[in-house]
Short mmCIF file of C-alpha atoms in Angstrom, two decimals:
data_model
loop_
_atom_site.label_atom_id
_atom_site.label_comp_id
_atom_site.label_asym_id
_atom_site.label_seq_id
_atom_site.Cartn_x
_atom_site.Cartn_y
_atom_site.Cartn_z
CA UNK A 1 100.97 133.93 99.18
CA UNK A 2 99.29 136.73 97.08
CA UNK A 3 95.91 136.07 96.19
CA UNK A 4 96.27 137.03 92.16
CA UNK A 5 99.40 134.32 92.74
CA UNK A 6 97.16 131.48 94.23
CA UNK A 7 94.57 132.02 91.22
CA UNK A 8 97.34 131.68 88.93
CA UNK A 9 98.77 128.76 89.64
CA UNK A 10 94.50 127.20 88.85
CA UNK A 11 94.18 128.86 86.30
CA UNK A 12 97.56 127.59 84.58
CA UNK A 13 96.59 123.93 85.46
CA UNK A 14 93.54 123.72 84.21
CA UNK A 15 93.51 126.34 81.06
CA UNK A 16 97.12 125.95 80.72
CA UNK A 17 96.94 126.65 76.89
CA UNK A 18 94.57 129.77 77.45
CA UNK A 19 97.61 132.49 76.85
CA UNK A 20 100.48 129.96 74.98
CA UNK A 21 98.62 128.44 71.15
CA UNK A 22 102.27 126.91 70.91
CA UNK A 23 101.10 124.19 73.31
CA UNK A 24 99.13 123.91 70.66
CA UNK A 25 100.39 124.13 67.69
CA UNK A 26 103.69 122.11 68.61
CA UNK A 27 105.96 123.64 65.76
CA UNK A 28 108.22 121.36 63.58
CA UNK A 29 108.39 118.13 63.54
CA UNK A 30 112.44 117.58 63.39
CA UNK A 31 113.91 114.87 60.93
CA UNK A 32 117.01 114.21 63.20
CA UNK A 33 119.83 111.70 61.79
CA UNK A 34 122.05 110.35 63.44
CA UNK A 35 124.94 110.65 60.76
CA UNK A 36 128.20 111.34 63.14
CA UNK A 37 128.22 110.89 67.02
CA UNK A 38 129.19 113.55 69.80
CA UNK A 39 133.03 112.54 69.63
CA UNK A 40 132.95 113.26 65.75
CA UNK A 41 134.27 117.37 64.78
CA UNK A 42 131.29 117.70 63.28
CA UNK A 43 128.81 117.70 66.38
CA UNK A 44 130.37 119.90 67.87
CA UNK A 45 130.39 122.12 64.56
CA UNK A 46 126.99 121.86 64.17
CA UNK A 47 126.45 122.29 68.68
CA UNK A 48 128.23 125.65 67.93
CA UNK A 49 126.78 126.99 65.08
CA UNK A 50 123.07 125.66 64.33
CA UNK A 51 121.73 126.20 67.53
CA UNK A 52 124.80 128.16 68.78
CA UNK A 53 126.53 130.18 71.00
CA UNK A 54 129.95 128.41 70.41
CA UNK A 55 131.17 126.04 72.01
CA UNK A 56 134.29 127.60 74.09
CA UNK A 57 137.68 126.35 75.58
CA UNK A 58 139.50 126.89 78.65
CA UNK A 59 136.55 126.68 81.40
CA UNK A 60 137.08 124.44 84.58
CA UNK A 61 133.39 123.09 85.84
CA UNK A 62 133.43 121.73 89.78
CA UNK A 63 130.20 119.01 90.66
CA UNK A 64 128.87 120.40 93.50
CA UNK A 65 126.62 117.70 95.25
CA UNK A 66 123.10 118.49 97.21
CA UNK A 67 123.08 121.40 99.51
CA UNK A 68 126.00 121.14 102.14
CA UNK A 69 128.03 121.78 99.13
CA UNK A 70 126.49 123.65 97.28
CA UNK A 71 125.03 126.79 98.90
CA UNK A 72 128.06 127.56 100.82
CA UNK A 73 130.06 127.73 97.91
CA UNK A 74 127.20 130.24 96.67
CA UNK A 75 127.08 132.01 99.26
CA UNK A 76 131.29 132.54 100.01
CA UNK A 77 131.45 133.18 96.40
CA UNK A 78 128.72 136.44 96.31
CA UNK A 79 129.93 137.96 99.54
CA UNK A 80 133.27 138.15 97.43
CA UNK A 81 131.68 140.31 94.91
CA UNK A 82 133.86 143.27 94.59
CA UNK A 83 131.38 144.97 91.47
CA UNK A 84 128.57 142.73 90.59
CA UNK A 85 125.84 140.00 91.77
CA UNK A 86 122.97 138.98 88.69
CA UNK A 87 120.94 136.12 89.92
CA UNK A 88 117.95 134.81 88.08
CA UNK A 89 115.78 131.83 89.15
CA UNK A 90 112.01 129.89 89.41
CA UNK A 91 112.00 129.05 93.02
CA UNK A 92 112.68 131.39 95.78
CA UNK A 93 111.15 130.00 99.19
CA UNK A 94 111.05 131.52 102.83
CA UNK A 95 112.93 129.32 105.00
CA UNK A 96 116.93 129.27 106.20
CA UNK A 97 118.34 128.54 102.44
CA UNK A 98 116.80 131.84 101.25
CA UNK A 99 117.07 133.96 104.50
CA UNK A 100 120.41 133.47 103.93
CA UNK A 101 120.92 134.26 100.63
CA UNK A 102 118.79 138.03 101.19
CA UNK A 103 121.24 138.74 103.71
CA UNK A 104 124.67 138.08 101.47
CA UNK A 105 122.92 139.57 98.74
CA UNK A 106 121.63 142.64 100.29
CA UNK A 107 124.37 143.10 102.16
CA UNK A 108 126.91 143.00 98.99
CA UNK A 109 124.20 146.39 97.38
CA UNK A 110 124.77 148.43 100.69
CA UNK A 111 128.20 148.21 100.65
CA UNK A 112 129.03 148.84 97.38
CA UNK A 113 128.60 146.32 94.45
CA UNK A 114 125.33 146.62 91.58
CA UNK A 115 122.70 143.34 92.06
CA UNK A 116 119.67 142.64 90.42
CA UNK A 117 117.80 139.54 91.51
CA UNK A 118 115.59 138.62 88.92
CA UNK A 119 112.94 135.88 90.12
CA UNK A 120 109.67 133.73 88.58
CA UNK A 121 106.59 135.21 90.10
CA UNK A 122 104.91 131.95 90.18
CA UNK A 123 107.73 130.06 90.71
CA UNK A 124 108.17 131.73 93.18
CA UNK A 125 105.39 132.32 95.20
CA UNK A 126 106.70 131.09 98.29
CA UNK A 127 108.87 133.78 99.43
CA UNK A 128 108.58 135.20 102.70
CA UNK A 129 107.13 139.05 101.34
CA UNK A 130 109.90 140.92 103.90
CA UNK A 131 112.43 138.77 101.50
CA UNK A 132 112.23 141.56 98.86
CA UNK A 133 111.73 144.74 101.33
CA UNK A 134 115.16 143.31 103.10
CA UNK A 135 117.28 144.18 99.42
CA UNK A 136 115.23 147.00 98.04
CA UNK A 137 115.61 148.72 101.01
CA UNK A 138 119.92 147.29 100.19
CA UNK A 139 119.76 149.00 96.89
CA UNK A 140 119.27 145.54 94.73
CA UNK A 141 117.40 145.67 92.14
CA UNK A 142 114.77 142.57 92.82
CA UNK A 143 112.26 141.66 89.33
CA UNK A 144 109.72 139.91 89.10
CA UNK A 145 109.55 137.85 85.91
CA UNK A 146 105.72 137.94 84.16
CA UNK A 147 104.00 139.02 87.42
CA UNK A 148 100.71 138.15 86.99
CA UNK A 149 97.28 141.15 87.92
CA UNK A 150 94.13 139.78 86.71
CA UNK A 151 93.08 143.45 85.57
CA UNK A 152 96.09 143.53 83.18
CA UNK A 153 95.52 141.65 79.75
CA UNK A 154 98.85 142.12 77.92
CA UNK A 155 100.25 140.04 81.02
CA UNK A 156 97.30 136.91 80.61
CA UNK A 157 99.01 136.15 77.38
CA UNK A 158 102.79 135.29 78.85
CA UNK A 159 100.92 134.41 83.16
CA UNK A 160 102.19 130.93 81.33
CA UNK A 161 105.50 131.62 79.93
CA UNK A 162 107.83 131.12 83.59
CA UNK A 163 111.40 131.37 83.25
CA UNK A 164 112.96 128.42 84.87
CA UNK A 165 116.62 128.80 84.36
CA UNK A 166 119.42 128.84 87.55
CA UNK A 167 122.41 131.56 86.93
CA UNK A 168 124.11 133.57 89.13
CA UNK A 169 127.63 135.26 87.69
CA UNK A 170 129.57 136.92 90.16
CA UNK A 171 131.72 140.11 88.99
CA UNK A 172 131.68 138.74 85.18
CA UNK A 173 134.20 135.91 86.32
CA UNK A 174 131.92 133.31 88.48
CA UNK A 175 129.41 131.39 87.72
CA UNK A 176 126.79 128.68 88.97
CA UNK A 177 124.29 126.48 87.15
CA UNK A 178 122.40 123.88 87.09
CA UNK A 179 118.74 122.09 89.12
CA UNK A 180 118.84 123.56 92.60
CA UNK A 181 116.74 125.90 93.51
CA UNK A 182 116.78 128.61 96.53
CA UNK A 183 114.43 126.30 99.34
CA UNK A 184 115.11 124.42 102.23
CA UNK A 185 114.13 120.99 100.81
CA UNK A 186 117.64 121.32 99.18
CA UNK A 187 119.79 121.43 102.26
CA UNK A 188 121.69 118.31 103.76
CA UNK A 189 122.87 115.54 101.24
CA UNK A 190 120.12 113.89 100.17
CA UNK A 191 119.80 110.93 102.65
CA UNK A 192 116.55 111.31 104.40
CA UNK A 193 113.44 112.20 102.05
CA UNK A 194 112.81 116.03 103.48
CA UNK A 195 115.98 116.48 101.56
CA UNK A 196 115.87 116.98 97.82
CA UNK A 197 119.51 114.84 95.51
CA UNK A 198 120.59 117.72 93.20
CA UNK A 199 123.51 118.87 91.15
CA UNK A 200 124.78 122.03 90.70
CA UNK A 201 128.51 123.52 89.17
CA UNK A 202 130.45 126.30 89.79
CA UNK A 203 131.96 126.73 86.46
CA UNK A 204 135.29 129.27 85.46
CA UNK A 205 136.22 130.57 82.39
CA UNK A 206 135.50 132.05 78.94
CA UNK A 207 131.99 130.49 79.06
CA UNK A 208 130.56 132.31 81.92
CA UNK A 209 130.18 135.83 79.96
CA UNK A 210 127.98 133.17 77.40
CA UNK A 211 126.31 132.59 82.06
CA UNK A 212 125.99 136.50 81.61
CA UNK A 213 124.34 136.63 78.34
CA UNK A 214 122.08 134.92 79.17
CA UNK A 215 120.47 136.18 82.53
CA UNK A 216 120.91 139.54 80.84
CA UNK A 217 118.26 138.34 78.51
CA UNK A 218 115.64 137.66 80.19
CA UNK A 219 116.88 140.86 82.19
CA UNK A 220 116.35 143.04 79.27
CA UNK A 221 113.19 141.63 78.64
CA UNK A 222 111.64 142.69 82.28
CA UNK A 223 113.35 145.86 82.95
CA UNK A 224 114.56 147.11 79.44
CA UNK A 225 117.61 148.05 80.54
CA UNK A 226 121.02 146.77 79.14
CA UNK A 227 123.36 146.42 81.51
CA UNK A 228 126.87 146.14 80.20
CA UNK A 229 130.40 146.70 80.23
CA UNK A 230 133.54 145.52 81.67
CA UNK A 231 131.80 145.11 85.66
CA UNK A 232 129.31 142.11 83.45
CA UNK A 233 131.01 141.28 80.53
CA UNK A 234 134.74 140.99 81.67
CA UNK A 235 137.90 139.94 79.80
CA UNK A 236 137.51 136.00 80.73
CA UNK A 237 141.04 134.52 80.28
CA UNK A 238 141.00 130.13 80.76
CA UNK A 239 140.85 128.75 84.02
CA UNK A 240 140.85 125.03 82.21
CA UNK A 241 141.04 123.00 79.81
CA UNK A 242 137.11 122.15 79.40
CA UNK A 243 135.25 123.32 76.62
CA UNK A 244 131.69 124.89 77.62
CA UNK A 245 128.73 126.25 75.49
CA UNK A 246 126.23 128.14 77.89
CA UNK A 247 122.17 126.97 75.29
CA UNK A 248 119.34 129.12 76.09
CA UNK A 249 116.29 128.95 75.06
CA UNK A 250 112.67 130.34 74.93
CA UNK A 251 108.39 130.42 75.04
CA UNK A 252 109.45 131.96 71.44
CA UNK A 253 110.20 128.93 70.15
CA UNK A 254 112.07 128.85 66.32
CA UNK A 255 114.99 126.37 66.13
CA UNK A 256 116.08 127.63 68.46
CA UNK A 257 114.79 125.18 71.34
CA UNK A 258 115.81 123.18 73.91
CA UNK A 259 113.93 119.75 72.30
CA UNK A 260 116.58 120.62 69.75
CA UNK A 261 119.61 119.96 72.42
CA UNK A 262 118.73 116.77 72.88
CA UNK A 263 117.14 115.21 70.13
CA UNK A 264 121.21 115.42 68.65
CA UNK A 265 122.83 114.46 71.89
CA UNK A 266 120.28 111.90 71.11
CA UNK A 267 120.78 111.28 67.62
CA UNK A 268 124.61 112.17 68.35
CA UNK A 269 125.20 108.58 71.35
CA UNK A 270 127.08 105.69 69.45
CA UNK A 271 127.64 104.48 72.62
CA UNK A 272 125.73 104.86 76.48
CA UNK A 273 122.93 107.35 76.80
CA UNK A 274 122.19 107.90 80.36
CA UNK A 275 119.87 111.10 81.96
CA UNK A 276 117.93 112.09 85.17
CA UNK A 277 114.87 113.85 85.01
CA UNK A 278 113.70 115.27 87.27
CA UNK A 279 110.18 115.02 85.70
CA UNK A 280 110.76 112.83 82.58
CA UNK A 281 107.64 113.15 80.92
CA UNK A 282 108.93 112.89 76.72
CA UNK A 283 106.80 113.91 73.94
CA UNK A 284 107.02 110.68 71.22
CA UNK A 285 109.04 112.57 68.77
CA UNK A 286 111.37 112.32 71.59
CA UNK A 287 110.72 108.82 72.40
CA UNK A 288 111.06 107.78 69.14
CA UNK A 289 114.51 109.54 69.44
CA UNK A 290 115.19 107.19 72.31
CA UNK A 291 113.49 103.85 71.03
CA UNK A 292 115.78 103.63 67.21
CA UNK A 293 118.94 105.38 69.62
CA UNK A 294 118.17 101.15 71.20
CA UNK A 295 118.07 100.14 67.93
CA UNK A 296 121.36 101.01 66.48
CA UNK A 297 123.28 99.82 70.09
CA UNK A 298 122.99 102.41 72.24
CA UNK A 299 122.75 101.66 75.89
CA UNK A 300 120.06 103.78 77.82
CA UNK A 301 119.84 103.89 81.83
CA UNK A 302 116.95 107.28 82.92
CA UNK A 303 117.67 107.61 86.17
CA UNK A 304 113.35 109.61 87.41
CA UNK A 305 111.59 109.71 90.74
CA UNK A 306 109.62 107.64 92.79
CA UNK A 307 107.35 107.97 95.10
CA UNK A 308 109.03 110.67 96.14
CA UNK A 309 108.65 113.20 94.02
CA UNK A 310 106.64 116.67 94.94
CA UNK A 311 104.45 116.56 91.99
CA UNK A 312 102.51 113.26 91.33
CA UNK A 313 100.40 113.44 88.05
CA UNK A 314 104.15 114.06 87.04
CA UNK A 315 104.64 110.52 87.18
CA UNK A 316 101.48 109.45 86.99
CA UNK A 317 101.64 110.83 83.02
CA UNK A 318 105.07 109.49 82.49
CA UNK A 319 104.53 106.26 83.60
CA UNK A 320 101.31 106.41 81.27
CA UNK A 321 103.89 105.94 78.11
CA UNK A 322 107.45 103.83 79.05
CA UNK A 323 105.95 100.74 78.18
CA UNK A 324 106.71 100.51 74.77
CA UNK A 325 110.57 102.50 75.53
CA UNK A 326 110.57 99.68 78.25
CA UNK A 327 109.87 96.69 75.90
CA UNK A 328 112.66 98.42 73.54
CA UNK A 329 115.61 97.76 75.98
CA UNK A 330 115.16 100.96 77.45
CA UNK A 331 115.74 101.20 81.27
CA UNK A 332 113.68 102.91 83.93
CA UNK A 333 114.85 103.24 87.21
CA UNK A 334 112.87 105.48 90.08
CA UNK A 335 115.01 106.87 93.03
CA UNK A 336 114.53 106.08 96.22
CA UNK A 337 115.25 107.69 99.23
CA UNK A 338 113.96 111.23 98.12
CA UNK A 339 113.11 113.41 96.06
CA UNK A 340 115.23 113.40 92.61
CA UNK A 341 115.58 116.87 90.91
CA UNK A 342 119.05 116.39 88.68
CA UNK A 343 118.99 117.31 85.21
CA UNK A 344 121.13 115.07 83.50
CA UNK A 345 122.31 114.10 80.25
CA UNK A 346 125.75 112.56 79.88
CA UNK A 347 126.58 111.03 76.06
CA UNK A 348 129.74 109.06 75.20
CA UNK A 349 131.06 108.72 78.59
CA UNK A 350 132.08 112.75 76.72
CA UNK A 351 128.80 115.19 76.11
CA UNK A 352 126.88 116.70 78.86
CA UNK A 353 124.35 118.60 79.81
CA UNK A 354 123.50 120.29 82.51
CA UNK A 355 120.77 122.98 83.73
CA UNK A 356 117.44 123.98 84.29
CA UNK A 357 116.22 121.81 81.15
CA UNK A 358 113.45 118.78 82.74
CA UNK A 359 113.02 116.32 79.89
CA UNK A 360 109.16 117.45 79.16
CA UNK A 361 106.55 119.48 77.34
CA UNK A 362 107.10 122.23 79.54
CA UNK A 363 110.30 122.30 79.09
CA UNK A 364 110.20 122.19 75.80
CA UNK A 365 107.99 124.85 74.53
CA UNK A 366 106.85 126.89 77.74
CA UNK A 367 109.92 127.80 80.42
CA UNK A 368 112.74 129.81 79.54
CA UNK A 369 115.79 127.43 80.74
CA UNK A 370 119.46 127.44 80.60
CA UNK A 371 121.48 124.27 79.88
CA UNK A 372 125.84 124.66 80.08
CA UNK A 373 127.06 121.94 78.28
CA UNK A 374 129.50 120.56 78.52
CA UNK A 375 132.62 118.12 75.95
CA UNK A 376 135.27 116.59 77.96
CA UNK A 377 136.05 113.38 79.16
CA UNK A 378 136.98 113.66 82.81
CA UNK A 379 134.28 115.97 83.81
CA UNK A 380 131.94 112.95 82.04
CA UNK A 381 133.86 110.38 83.85
CA UNK A 382 133.07 112.82 87.22
CA UNK A 383 129.49 112.73 86.42
CA UNK A 384 129.18 109.08 85.24
CA UNK A 385 130.43 108.16 89.26
CA UNK A 386 127.23 110.17 90.11
CA UNK A 387 124.99 108.70 88.32
CA UNK A 388 126.25 104.77 89.43
CA UNK A 389 125.91 106.43 93.39
CA UNK A 390 122.17 106.87 92.22
CA UNK A 391 121.54 104.05 90.78
CA UNK A 392 122.24 101.63 93.40
CA UNK A 393 119.81 103.68 95.04
CA UNK A 394 116.79 102.79 92.88
CA UNK A 395 114.68 100.70 91.59
CA UNK A 396 114.73 98.78 88.01
CA UNK A 397 111.31 99.43 86.90
CA UNK A 398 111.11 96.20 84.31
CA UNK A 399 108.06 95.91 81.71
CA UNK A 400 107.12 93.07 83.10
CA UNK A 401 106.35 94.95 86.64
CA UNK A 402 105.04 98.04 84.44
CA UNK A 403 102.34 95.55 83.81
CA UNK A 404 101.43 95.02 86.71
CA UNK A 405 100.15 98.31 88.13
CA UNK A 406 97.08 98.59 89.38
CA UNK A 407 93.39 99.41 87.29
CA UNK A 408 93.55 102.63 89.37
CA UNK A 409 96.86 103.01 88.59
CA UNK A 410 97.24 102.09 84.74
CA UNK A 411 93.99 105.02 84.35
CA UNK A 412 94.97 107.47 87.09
CA UNK A 413 98.67 108.03 84.43
CA UNK A 414 96.08 108.03 81.71
CA UNK A 415 94.34 110.44 82.66
CA UNK A 416 97.03 112.53 83.77
CA UNK A 417 98.31 112.68 80.33
CA UNK A 418 96.45 115.47 79.73
CA UNK A 419 97.97 117.91 81.72
CA UNK A 420 101.71 116.60 79.59
CA UNK A 421 101.56 120.17 78.96
CA UNK A 422 100.95 122.01 82.45
CA UNK A 423 103.31 119.48 84.40
#
């Protein structure tokens, strides 16, 4: 890790909001009513016009479960690239997975494929510098997102604004997105403590153009270069019958943000909400929305990491807020075998949101995020099946059990809420 990166991470932890006043001054307190459910045509109309871009039909979205399925599919598609590769990620670390992807990207660039890689400067602090050198020598255009330089005042203003997006697009026609980073922690089948549980998704159809646009958003911001033309945005014929939308948010805020997407989805629930969140630390508005949904008779089940989590302060801050939700009948489960890194929202067995966003202030206020929203009963059924499998590997946290936390745990949980903005 570069020395500047070590100091940056320290600064983010201790003085998180220094250059990002948006975290200190909360945006508008949204008032979202429950006038219709996610199955009502008005819901799709609202999501497509208020948030944008529109939902597009004609897609096929394949679920890849854990590293054993995720990385072979991604690597095979990269190696098949003929014209362009665009790739954006938060985590790109040293290890077998990182080296395999580095080799594949380098080989394609040497073959003449236009290859663009955007990695977050903080999130990828554990990358092997030789990977960057290898890709650069092969002709890969590799850029850091919001690199920090201690003597450059401008970079201080953006130090807390990170890209958390996970986007890979091949030849403008095949895309990947989801929760997985490029690191050995995601290898395997999530059958032991060293291998994390996660989903990623292979996408074909017109919505891939929206994935590409999400990548180009940050690429233009970073480089000033516009990627355009058929090599990046070809005409894409229908590949299936699923409706999809690639929704992106950024630290610039405004009405187009991830929290509003979640609030509209919760308000649109008429029967059930199932959620998996790697870092579940919802603010008071989101907690209130979940409680209101429960009062309407909506069944709510939430899976979060248990003791096996890479950010223990997140778990502590999250637990501090569970009391009222548990009292109202919201079910919370802690995944036991390993770290669960899924970001999944299923509403009424029909509306699904998947991608990079967690249910926390960092995703809602600071990070650049991208979620793929899918409106399809068959796709939702597959996500419910996986959710139920995870549920069987969880420990339910009841209100009585939550109350039995030790005094030390209660103090630690309360103290951790001081860092809600940063974790």
